[in-house]
PDB file of C-alpha atoms and ligand atoms in Angstrom:
ATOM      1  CA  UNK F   1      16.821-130.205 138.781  1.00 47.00           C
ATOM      2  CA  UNK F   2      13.535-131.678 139.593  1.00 49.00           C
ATOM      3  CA  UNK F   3      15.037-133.087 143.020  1.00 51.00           C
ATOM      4  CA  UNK F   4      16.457-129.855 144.045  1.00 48.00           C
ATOM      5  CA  UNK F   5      12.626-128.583 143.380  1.00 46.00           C
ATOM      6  CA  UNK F   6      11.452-131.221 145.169  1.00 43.00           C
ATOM      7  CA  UNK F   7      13.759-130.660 147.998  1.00 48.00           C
ATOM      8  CA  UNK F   8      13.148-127.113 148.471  1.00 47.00           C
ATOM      9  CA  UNK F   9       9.328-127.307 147.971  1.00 48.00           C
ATOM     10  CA  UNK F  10       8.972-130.156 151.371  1.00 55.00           C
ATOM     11  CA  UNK F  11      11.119-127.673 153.013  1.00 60.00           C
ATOM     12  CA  UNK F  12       9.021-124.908 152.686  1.00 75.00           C
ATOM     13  CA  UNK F  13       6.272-127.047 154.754  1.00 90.00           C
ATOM     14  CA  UNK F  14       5.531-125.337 157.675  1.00 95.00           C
ATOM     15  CA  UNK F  15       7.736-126.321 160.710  1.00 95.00           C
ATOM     16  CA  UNK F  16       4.552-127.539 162.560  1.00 97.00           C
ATOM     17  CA  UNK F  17       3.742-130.048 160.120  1.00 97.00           C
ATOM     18  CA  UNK F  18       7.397-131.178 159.950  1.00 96.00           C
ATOM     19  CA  UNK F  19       7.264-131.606 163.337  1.00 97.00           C
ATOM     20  CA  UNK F  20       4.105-133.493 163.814  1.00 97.00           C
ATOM     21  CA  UNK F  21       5.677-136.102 160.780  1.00 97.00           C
ATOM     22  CA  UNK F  22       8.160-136.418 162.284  1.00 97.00           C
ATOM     23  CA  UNK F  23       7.017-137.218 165.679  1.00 98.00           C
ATOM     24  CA  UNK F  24       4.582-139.075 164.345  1.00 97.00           C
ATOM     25  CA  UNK F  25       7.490-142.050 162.811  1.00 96.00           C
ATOM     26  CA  UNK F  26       8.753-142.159 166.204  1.00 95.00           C
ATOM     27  CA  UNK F  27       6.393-141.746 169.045  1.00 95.00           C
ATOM     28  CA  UNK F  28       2.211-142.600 169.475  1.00 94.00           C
ATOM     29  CA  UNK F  29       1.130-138.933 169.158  1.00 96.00           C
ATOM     30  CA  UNK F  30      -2.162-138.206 170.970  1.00 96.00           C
ATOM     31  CA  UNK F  31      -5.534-136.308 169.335  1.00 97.00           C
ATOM     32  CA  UNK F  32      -4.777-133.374 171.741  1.00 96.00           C
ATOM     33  CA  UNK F  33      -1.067-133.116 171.137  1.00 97.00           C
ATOM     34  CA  UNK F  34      -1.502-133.318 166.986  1.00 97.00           C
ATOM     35  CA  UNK F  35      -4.309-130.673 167.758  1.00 97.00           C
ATOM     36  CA  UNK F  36      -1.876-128.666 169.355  1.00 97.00           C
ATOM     37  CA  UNK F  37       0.374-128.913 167.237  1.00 97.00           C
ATOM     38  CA  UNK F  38      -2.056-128.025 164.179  1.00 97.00           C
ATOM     39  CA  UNK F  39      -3.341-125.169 165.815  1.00 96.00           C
ATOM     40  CA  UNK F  40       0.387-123.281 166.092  1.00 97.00           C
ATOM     41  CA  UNK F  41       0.847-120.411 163.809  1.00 96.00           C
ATOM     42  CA  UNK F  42       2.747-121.797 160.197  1.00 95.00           C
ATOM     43  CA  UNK F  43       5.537-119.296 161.273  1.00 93.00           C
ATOM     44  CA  UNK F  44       6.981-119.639 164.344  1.00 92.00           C
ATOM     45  CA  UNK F  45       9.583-117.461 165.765  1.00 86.00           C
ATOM     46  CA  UNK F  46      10.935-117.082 169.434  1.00 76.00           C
ATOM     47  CA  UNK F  47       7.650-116.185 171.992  1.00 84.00           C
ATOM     48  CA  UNK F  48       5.369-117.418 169.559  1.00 92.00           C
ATOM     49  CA  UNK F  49       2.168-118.074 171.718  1.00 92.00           C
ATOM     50  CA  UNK F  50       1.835-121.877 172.386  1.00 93.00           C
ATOM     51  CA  UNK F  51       5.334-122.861 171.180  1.00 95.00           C
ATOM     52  CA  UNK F  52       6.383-123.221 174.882  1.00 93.00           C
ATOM     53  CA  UNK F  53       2.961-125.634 176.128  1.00 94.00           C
ATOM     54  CA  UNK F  54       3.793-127.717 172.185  1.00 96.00           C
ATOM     55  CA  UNK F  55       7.547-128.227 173.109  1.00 96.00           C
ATOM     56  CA  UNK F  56       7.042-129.411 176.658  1.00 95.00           C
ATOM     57  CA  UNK F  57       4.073-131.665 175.546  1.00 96.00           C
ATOM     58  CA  UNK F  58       6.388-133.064 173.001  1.00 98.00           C
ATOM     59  CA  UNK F  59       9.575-133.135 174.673  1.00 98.00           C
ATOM     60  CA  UNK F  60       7.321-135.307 177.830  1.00 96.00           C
ATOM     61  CA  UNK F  61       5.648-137.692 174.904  1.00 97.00           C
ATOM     62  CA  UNK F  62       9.156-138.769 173.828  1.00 98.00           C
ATOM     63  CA  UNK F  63      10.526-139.679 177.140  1.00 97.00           C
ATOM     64  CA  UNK F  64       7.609-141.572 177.713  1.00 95.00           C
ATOM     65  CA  UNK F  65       7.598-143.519 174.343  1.00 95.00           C
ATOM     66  CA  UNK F  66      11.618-143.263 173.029  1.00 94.00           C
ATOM     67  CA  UNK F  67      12.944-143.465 176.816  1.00 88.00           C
ATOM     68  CA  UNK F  68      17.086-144.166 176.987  1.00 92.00           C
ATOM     69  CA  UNK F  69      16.635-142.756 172.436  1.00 95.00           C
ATOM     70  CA  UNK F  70      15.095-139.967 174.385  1.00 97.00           C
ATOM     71  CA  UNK F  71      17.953-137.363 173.324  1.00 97.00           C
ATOM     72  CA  UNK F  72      18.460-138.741 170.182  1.00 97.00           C
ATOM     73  CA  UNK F  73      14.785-138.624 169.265  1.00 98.00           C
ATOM     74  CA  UNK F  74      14.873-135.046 170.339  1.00 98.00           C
ATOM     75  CA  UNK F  75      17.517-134.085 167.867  1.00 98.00           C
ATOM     76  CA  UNK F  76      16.153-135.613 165.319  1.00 97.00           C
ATOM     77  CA  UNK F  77      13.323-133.592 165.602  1.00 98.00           C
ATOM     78  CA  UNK F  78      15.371-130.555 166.024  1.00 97.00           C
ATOM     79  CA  UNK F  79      16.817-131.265 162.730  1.00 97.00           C
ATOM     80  CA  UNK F  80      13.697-131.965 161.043  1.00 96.00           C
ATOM     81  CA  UNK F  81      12.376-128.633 161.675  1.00 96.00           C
ATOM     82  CA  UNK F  82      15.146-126.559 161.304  1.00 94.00           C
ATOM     83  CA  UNK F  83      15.566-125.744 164.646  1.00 94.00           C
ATOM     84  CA  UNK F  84      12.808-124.090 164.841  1.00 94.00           C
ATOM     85  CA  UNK F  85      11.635-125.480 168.326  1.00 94.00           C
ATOM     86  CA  UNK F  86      14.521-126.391 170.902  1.00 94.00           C
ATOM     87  CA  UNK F  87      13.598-129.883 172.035  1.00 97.00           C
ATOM     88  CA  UNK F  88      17.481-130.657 172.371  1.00 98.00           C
ATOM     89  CA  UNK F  89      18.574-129.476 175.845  1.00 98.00           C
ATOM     90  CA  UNK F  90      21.600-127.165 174.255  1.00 96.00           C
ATOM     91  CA  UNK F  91      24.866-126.469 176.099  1.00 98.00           C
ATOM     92  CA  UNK F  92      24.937-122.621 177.287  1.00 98.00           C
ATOM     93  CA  UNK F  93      27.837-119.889 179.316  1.00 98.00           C
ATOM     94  CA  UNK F  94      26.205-117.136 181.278  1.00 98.00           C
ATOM     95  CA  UNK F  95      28.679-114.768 182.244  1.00 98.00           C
ATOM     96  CA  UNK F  96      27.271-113.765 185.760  1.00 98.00           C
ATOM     97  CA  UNK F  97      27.871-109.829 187.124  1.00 97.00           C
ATOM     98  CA  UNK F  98      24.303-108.564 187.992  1.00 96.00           C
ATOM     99  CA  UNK F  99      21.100-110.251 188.894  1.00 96.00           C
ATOM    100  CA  UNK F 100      19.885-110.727 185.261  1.00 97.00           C
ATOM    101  CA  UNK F 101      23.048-112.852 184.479  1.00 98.00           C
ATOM    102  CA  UNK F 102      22.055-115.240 187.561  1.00 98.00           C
ATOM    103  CA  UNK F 103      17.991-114.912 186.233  1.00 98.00           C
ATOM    104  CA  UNK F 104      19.160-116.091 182.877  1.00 98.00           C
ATOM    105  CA  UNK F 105      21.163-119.086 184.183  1.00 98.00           C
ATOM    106  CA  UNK F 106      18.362-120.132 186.480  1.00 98.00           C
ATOM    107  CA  UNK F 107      16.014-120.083 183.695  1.00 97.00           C
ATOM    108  CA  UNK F 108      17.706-122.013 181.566  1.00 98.00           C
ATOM    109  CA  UNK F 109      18.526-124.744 183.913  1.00 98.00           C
ATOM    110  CA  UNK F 110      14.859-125.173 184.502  1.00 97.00           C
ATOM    111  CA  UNK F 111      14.372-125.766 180.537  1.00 96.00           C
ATOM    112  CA  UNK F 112      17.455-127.481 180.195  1.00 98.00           C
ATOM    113  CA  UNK F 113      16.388-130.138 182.888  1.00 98.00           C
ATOM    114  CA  UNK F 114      12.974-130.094 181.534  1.00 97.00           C
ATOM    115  CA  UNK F 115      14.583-131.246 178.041  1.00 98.00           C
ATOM    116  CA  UNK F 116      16.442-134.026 180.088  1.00 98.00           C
ATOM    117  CA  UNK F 117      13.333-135.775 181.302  1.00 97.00           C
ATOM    118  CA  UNK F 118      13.853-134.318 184.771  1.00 97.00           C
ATOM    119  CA  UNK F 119      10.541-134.506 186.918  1.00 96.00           C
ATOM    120  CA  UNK F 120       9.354-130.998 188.152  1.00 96.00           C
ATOM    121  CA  UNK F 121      10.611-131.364 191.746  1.00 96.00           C
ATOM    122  CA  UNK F 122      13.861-132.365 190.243  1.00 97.00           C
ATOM    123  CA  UNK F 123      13.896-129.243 187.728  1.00 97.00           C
ATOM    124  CA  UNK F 124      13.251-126.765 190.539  1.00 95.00           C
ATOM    125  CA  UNK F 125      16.487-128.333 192.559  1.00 96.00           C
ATOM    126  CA  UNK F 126      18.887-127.989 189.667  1.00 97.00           C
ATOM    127  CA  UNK F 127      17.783-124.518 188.984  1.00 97.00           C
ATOM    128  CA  UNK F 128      17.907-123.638 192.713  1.00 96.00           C
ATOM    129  CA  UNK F 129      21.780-124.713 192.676  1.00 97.00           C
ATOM    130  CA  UNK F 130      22.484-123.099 189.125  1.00 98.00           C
ATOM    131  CA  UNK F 131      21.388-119.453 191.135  1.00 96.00           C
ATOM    132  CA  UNK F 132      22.628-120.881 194.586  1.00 96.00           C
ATOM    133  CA  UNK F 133      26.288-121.024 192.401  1.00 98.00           C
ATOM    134  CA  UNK F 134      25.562-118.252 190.487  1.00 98.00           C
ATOM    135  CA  UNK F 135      24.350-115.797 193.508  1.00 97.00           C
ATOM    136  CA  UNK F 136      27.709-116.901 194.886  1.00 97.00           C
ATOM    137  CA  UNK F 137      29.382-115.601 192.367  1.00 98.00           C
ATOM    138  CA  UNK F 138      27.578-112.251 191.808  1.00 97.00           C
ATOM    139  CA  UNK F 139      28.063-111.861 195.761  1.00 96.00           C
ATOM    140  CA  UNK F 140      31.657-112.557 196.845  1.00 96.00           C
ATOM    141  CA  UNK F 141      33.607-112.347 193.686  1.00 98.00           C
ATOM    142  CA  UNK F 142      31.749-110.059 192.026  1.00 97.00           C
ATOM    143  CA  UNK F 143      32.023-111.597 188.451  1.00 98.00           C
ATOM    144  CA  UNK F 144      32.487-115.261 186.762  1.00 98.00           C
ATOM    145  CA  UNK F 145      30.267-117.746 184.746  1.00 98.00           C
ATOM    146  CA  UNK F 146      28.114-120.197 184.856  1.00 98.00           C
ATOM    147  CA  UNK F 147      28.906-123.375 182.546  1.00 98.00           C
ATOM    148  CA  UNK F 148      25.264-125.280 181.737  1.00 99.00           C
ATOM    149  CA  UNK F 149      25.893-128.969 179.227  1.00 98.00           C
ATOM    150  CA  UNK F 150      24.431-132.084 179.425  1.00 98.00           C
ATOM    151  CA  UNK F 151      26.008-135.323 179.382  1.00 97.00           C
ATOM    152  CA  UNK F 152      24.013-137.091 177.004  1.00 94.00           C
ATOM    153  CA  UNK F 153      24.902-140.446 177.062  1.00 94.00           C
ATOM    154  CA  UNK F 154      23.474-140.793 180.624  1.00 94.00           C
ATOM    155  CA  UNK F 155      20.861-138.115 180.418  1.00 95.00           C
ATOM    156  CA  UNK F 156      22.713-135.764 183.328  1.00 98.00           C
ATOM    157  CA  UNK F 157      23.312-131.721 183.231  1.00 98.00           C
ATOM    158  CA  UNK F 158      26.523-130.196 184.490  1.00 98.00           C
ATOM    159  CA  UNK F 159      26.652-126.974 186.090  1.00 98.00           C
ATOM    160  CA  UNK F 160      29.932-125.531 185.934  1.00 98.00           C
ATOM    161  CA  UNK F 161      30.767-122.318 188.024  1.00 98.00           C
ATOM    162  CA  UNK F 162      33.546-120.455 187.849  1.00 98.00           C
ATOM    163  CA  UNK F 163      35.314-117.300 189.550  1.00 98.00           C
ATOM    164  CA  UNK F 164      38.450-115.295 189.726  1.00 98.00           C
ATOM    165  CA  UNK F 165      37.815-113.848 193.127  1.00 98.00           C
ATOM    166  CA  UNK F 166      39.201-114.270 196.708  1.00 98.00           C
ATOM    167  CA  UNK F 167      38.623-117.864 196.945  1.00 98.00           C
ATOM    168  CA  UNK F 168      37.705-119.426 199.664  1.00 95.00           C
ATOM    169  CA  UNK F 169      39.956-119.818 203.359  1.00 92.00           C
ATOM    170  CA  UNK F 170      38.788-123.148 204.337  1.00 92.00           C
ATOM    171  CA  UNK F 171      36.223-125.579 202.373  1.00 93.00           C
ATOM    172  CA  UNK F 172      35.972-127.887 204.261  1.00 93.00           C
ATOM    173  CA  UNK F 173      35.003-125.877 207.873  1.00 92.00           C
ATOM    174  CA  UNK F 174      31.762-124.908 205.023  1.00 91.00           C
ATOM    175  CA  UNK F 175      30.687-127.820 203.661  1.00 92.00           C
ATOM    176  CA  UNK F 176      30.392-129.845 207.284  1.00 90.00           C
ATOM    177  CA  UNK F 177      28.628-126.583 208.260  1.00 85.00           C
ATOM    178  CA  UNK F 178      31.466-125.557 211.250  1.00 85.00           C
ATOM    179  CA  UNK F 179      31.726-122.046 210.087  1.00 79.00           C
ATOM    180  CA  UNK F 180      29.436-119.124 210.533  1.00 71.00           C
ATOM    181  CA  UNK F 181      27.966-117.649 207.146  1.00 73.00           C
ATOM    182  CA  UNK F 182      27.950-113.722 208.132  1.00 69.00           C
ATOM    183  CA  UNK F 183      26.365-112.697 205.010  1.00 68.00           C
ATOM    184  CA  UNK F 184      23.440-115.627 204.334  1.00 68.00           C
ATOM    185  CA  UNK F 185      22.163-118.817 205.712  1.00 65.00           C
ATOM    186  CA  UNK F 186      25.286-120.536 205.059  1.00 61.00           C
ATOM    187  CA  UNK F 187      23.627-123.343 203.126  1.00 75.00           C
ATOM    188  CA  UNK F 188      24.139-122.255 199.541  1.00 92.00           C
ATOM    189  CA  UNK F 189      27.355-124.837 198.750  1.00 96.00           C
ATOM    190  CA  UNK F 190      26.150-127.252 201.292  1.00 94.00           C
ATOM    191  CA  UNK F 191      22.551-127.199 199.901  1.00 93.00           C
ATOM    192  CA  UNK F 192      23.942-127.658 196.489  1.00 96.00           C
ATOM    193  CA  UNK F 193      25.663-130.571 197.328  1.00 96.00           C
ATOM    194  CA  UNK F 194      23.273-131.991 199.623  1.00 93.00           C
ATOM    195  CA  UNK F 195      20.875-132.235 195.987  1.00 95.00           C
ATOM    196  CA  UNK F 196      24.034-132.930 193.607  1.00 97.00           C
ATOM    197  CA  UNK F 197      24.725-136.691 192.455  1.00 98.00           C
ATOM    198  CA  UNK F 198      28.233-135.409 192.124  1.00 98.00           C
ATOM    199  CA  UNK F 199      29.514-132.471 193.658  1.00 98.00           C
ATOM    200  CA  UNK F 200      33.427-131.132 193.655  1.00 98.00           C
ATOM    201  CA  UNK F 201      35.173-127.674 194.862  1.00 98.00           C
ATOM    202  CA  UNK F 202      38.300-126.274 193.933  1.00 97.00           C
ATOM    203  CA  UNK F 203      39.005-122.901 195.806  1.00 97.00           C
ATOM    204  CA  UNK F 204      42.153-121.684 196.788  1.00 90.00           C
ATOM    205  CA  UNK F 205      42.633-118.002 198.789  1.00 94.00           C
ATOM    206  CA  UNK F 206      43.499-115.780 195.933  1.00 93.00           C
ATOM    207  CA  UNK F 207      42.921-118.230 193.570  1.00 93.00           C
ATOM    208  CA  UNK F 208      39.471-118.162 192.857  1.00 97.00           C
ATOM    209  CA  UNK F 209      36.497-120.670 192.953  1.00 98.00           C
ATOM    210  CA  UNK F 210      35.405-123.581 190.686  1.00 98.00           C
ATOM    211  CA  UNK F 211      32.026-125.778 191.469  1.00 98.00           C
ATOM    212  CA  UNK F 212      30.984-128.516 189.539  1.00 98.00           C
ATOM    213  CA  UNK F 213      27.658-130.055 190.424  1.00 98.00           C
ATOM    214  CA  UNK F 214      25.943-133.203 188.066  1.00 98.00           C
ATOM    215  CA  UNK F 215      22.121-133.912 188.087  1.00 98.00           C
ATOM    216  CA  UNK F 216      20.629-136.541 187.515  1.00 98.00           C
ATOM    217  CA  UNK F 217      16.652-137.779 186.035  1.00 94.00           C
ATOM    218  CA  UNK F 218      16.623-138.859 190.047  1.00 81.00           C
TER     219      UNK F 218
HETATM  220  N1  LIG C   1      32.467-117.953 194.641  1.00 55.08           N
HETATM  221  C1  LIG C   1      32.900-117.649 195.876  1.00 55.08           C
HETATM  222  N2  LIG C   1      34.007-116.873 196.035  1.00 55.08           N
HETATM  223  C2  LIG C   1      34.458-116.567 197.269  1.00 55.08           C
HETATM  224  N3  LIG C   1      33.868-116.968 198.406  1.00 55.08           N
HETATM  225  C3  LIG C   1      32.770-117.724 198.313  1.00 55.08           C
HETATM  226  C4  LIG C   1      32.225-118.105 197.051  1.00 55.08           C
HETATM  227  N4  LIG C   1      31.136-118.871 197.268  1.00 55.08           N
HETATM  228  C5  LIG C   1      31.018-118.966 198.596  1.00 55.08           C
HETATM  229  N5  LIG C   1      31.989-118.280 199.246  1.00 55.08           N
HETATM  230  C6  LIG C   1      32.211-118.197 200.686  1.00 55.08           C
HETATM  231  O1  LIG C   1      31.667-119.371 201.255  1.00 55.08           O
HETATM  232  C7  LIG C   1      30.693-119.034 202.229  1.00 55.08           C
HETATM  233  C8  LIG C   1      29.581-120.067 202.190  1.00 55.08           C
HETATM  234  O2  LIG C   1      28.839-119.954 200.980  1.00 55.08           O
HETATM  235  P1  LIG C   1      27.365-120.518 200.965  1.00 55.08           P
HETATM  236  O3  LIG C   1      26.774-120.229 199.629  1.00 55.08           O
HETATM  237  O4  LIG C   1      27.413-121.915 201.429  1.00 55.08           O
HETATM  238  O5  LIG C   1      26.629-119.674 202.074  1.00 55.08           O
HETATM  239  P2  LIG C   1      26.309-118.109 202.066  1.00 55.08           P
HETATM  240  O6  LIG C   1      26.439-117.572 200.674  1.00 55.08           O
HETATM  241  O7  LIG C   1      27.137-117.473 203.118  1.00 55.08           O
HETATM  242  O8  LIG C   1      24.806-118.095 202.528  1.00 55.08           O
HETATM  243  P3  LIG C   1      23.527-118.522 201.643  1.00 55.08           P
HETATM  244  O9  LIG C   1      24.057-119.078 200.364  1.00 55.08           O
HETATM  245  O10 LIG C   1      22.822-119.541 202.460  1.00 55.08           O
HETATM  246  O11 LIG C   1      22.782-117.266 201.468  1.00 55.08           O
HETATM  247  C9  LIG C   1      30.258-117.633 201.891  1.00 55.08           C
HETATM  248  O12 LIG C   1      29.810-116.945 203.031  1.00 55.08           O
HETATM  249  C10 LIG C   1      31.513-117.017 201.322  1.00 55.08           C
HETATM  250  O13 LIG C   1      32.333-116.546 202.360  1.00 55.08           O
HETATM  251 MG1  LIG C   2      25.523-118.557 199.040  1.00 55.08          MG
END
């Protein structure tokens, strides 16, 4: 009885203070970032001011300190707080029909390669693919999704996109740039894997379209 009280009375600790314990047995934590830490609201919900600035501070401090225990460090602290921040970079479908779908999926490949260590200039790149793909999609088949998950054991994200529609004639005369966009620069598929570390296309006439691009830190 008294551990079940005991139990239920730590967990009733604010998250913040979790957090900064718990960050604290794994990483140096800095003046300003237990200050900003401290200075978060004891409840914290989604849009909670500050939450955002606290979890990129953090998430940066433990890929400095934990570097290749990066991940793991970040689900630890995850799981110390009850999820109430998302330091993990989770695994997400957009289905993609209208421009908020391709928004949403650009949005959260920016946080998603933020939570992977990704430097900014490498962020912006895998979020311009993720609505390169997802424009794509929107554009010539109309509707399909977008696939976002992170390899963990070598710190890369996956974007997966995926259609039903017309497919595509001939792949190849695209990506070495011999054919004529009529509708855009022609540079989407090419640009995406011109930035990809991996980069494969399945499309078939009739058949529809799969991309798979992998990013990674750099
Ligand atoms: N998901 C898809 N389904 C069917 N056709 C596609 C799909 N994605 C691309 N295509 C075809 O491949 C061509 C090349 O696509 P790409 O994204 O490289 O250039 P674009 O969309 O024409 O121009 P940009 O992306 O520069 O605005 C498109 O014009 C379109 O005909
Ligand atoms: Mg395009």
């Amino acid at each position: 009885l008294k551990l079940t009280q005991g139990f239920s009375a730590s967990r009733r600790e604010p998250a913040k203070k979790q957090l900064l314990l718990a960050l604290e047995k794994q990483v140096m934590v800095s003046a300003q970032l237990r200050q900003q830490i401290m200075s978060l609201p004891d409840v914290i919900s989604p849009g909670t001011r500050g939450v955002e600035n606290v979890t990129d501070t953090v998430v940066k401090t433990v890929w400095l300190f934990a570097k290749t225990h990066a991940l793991d460090v970040l689900r630890g602290l995850d799981s110390a707080t009850n999820n109430v921040f998302a330091f993990y970079p989770l695994d997400a479908v957009f289905r993609i029909e209208n421009e908020a779908g391709v928004t949403r999926a650009r949005q959260h490949a920016l946080s998603m390669s933020g939570r992977l260590g990704f430097r900014t200039v490498r962020q912006t790149k895998v979020a311009t693919a993720t609505s390169e793909l997802a424009r794509n999609i929107q554009m010539y088949a109309g509707r399909g999704e977008i696939k976002l998950h992170t390899i963990a054991q070598k710190a890369g994200l996956v974007i997966e996109a995926s259609d039903r529609g017309p497919g595509i004639a001939d792949v190849n005369a695209i990506l070495s740039g011999s054919i004529q966009s009529k509708t855009g620069l022609g540079l989407g598929l090419r640009g995406v894997k011109s930035i990809a570390n991996h980069f494969t296309i399945d499309s078939a006439l009739g058949a529809g379209t799969r991309v798979s691009a992998v990013f990674y830190q750099d």
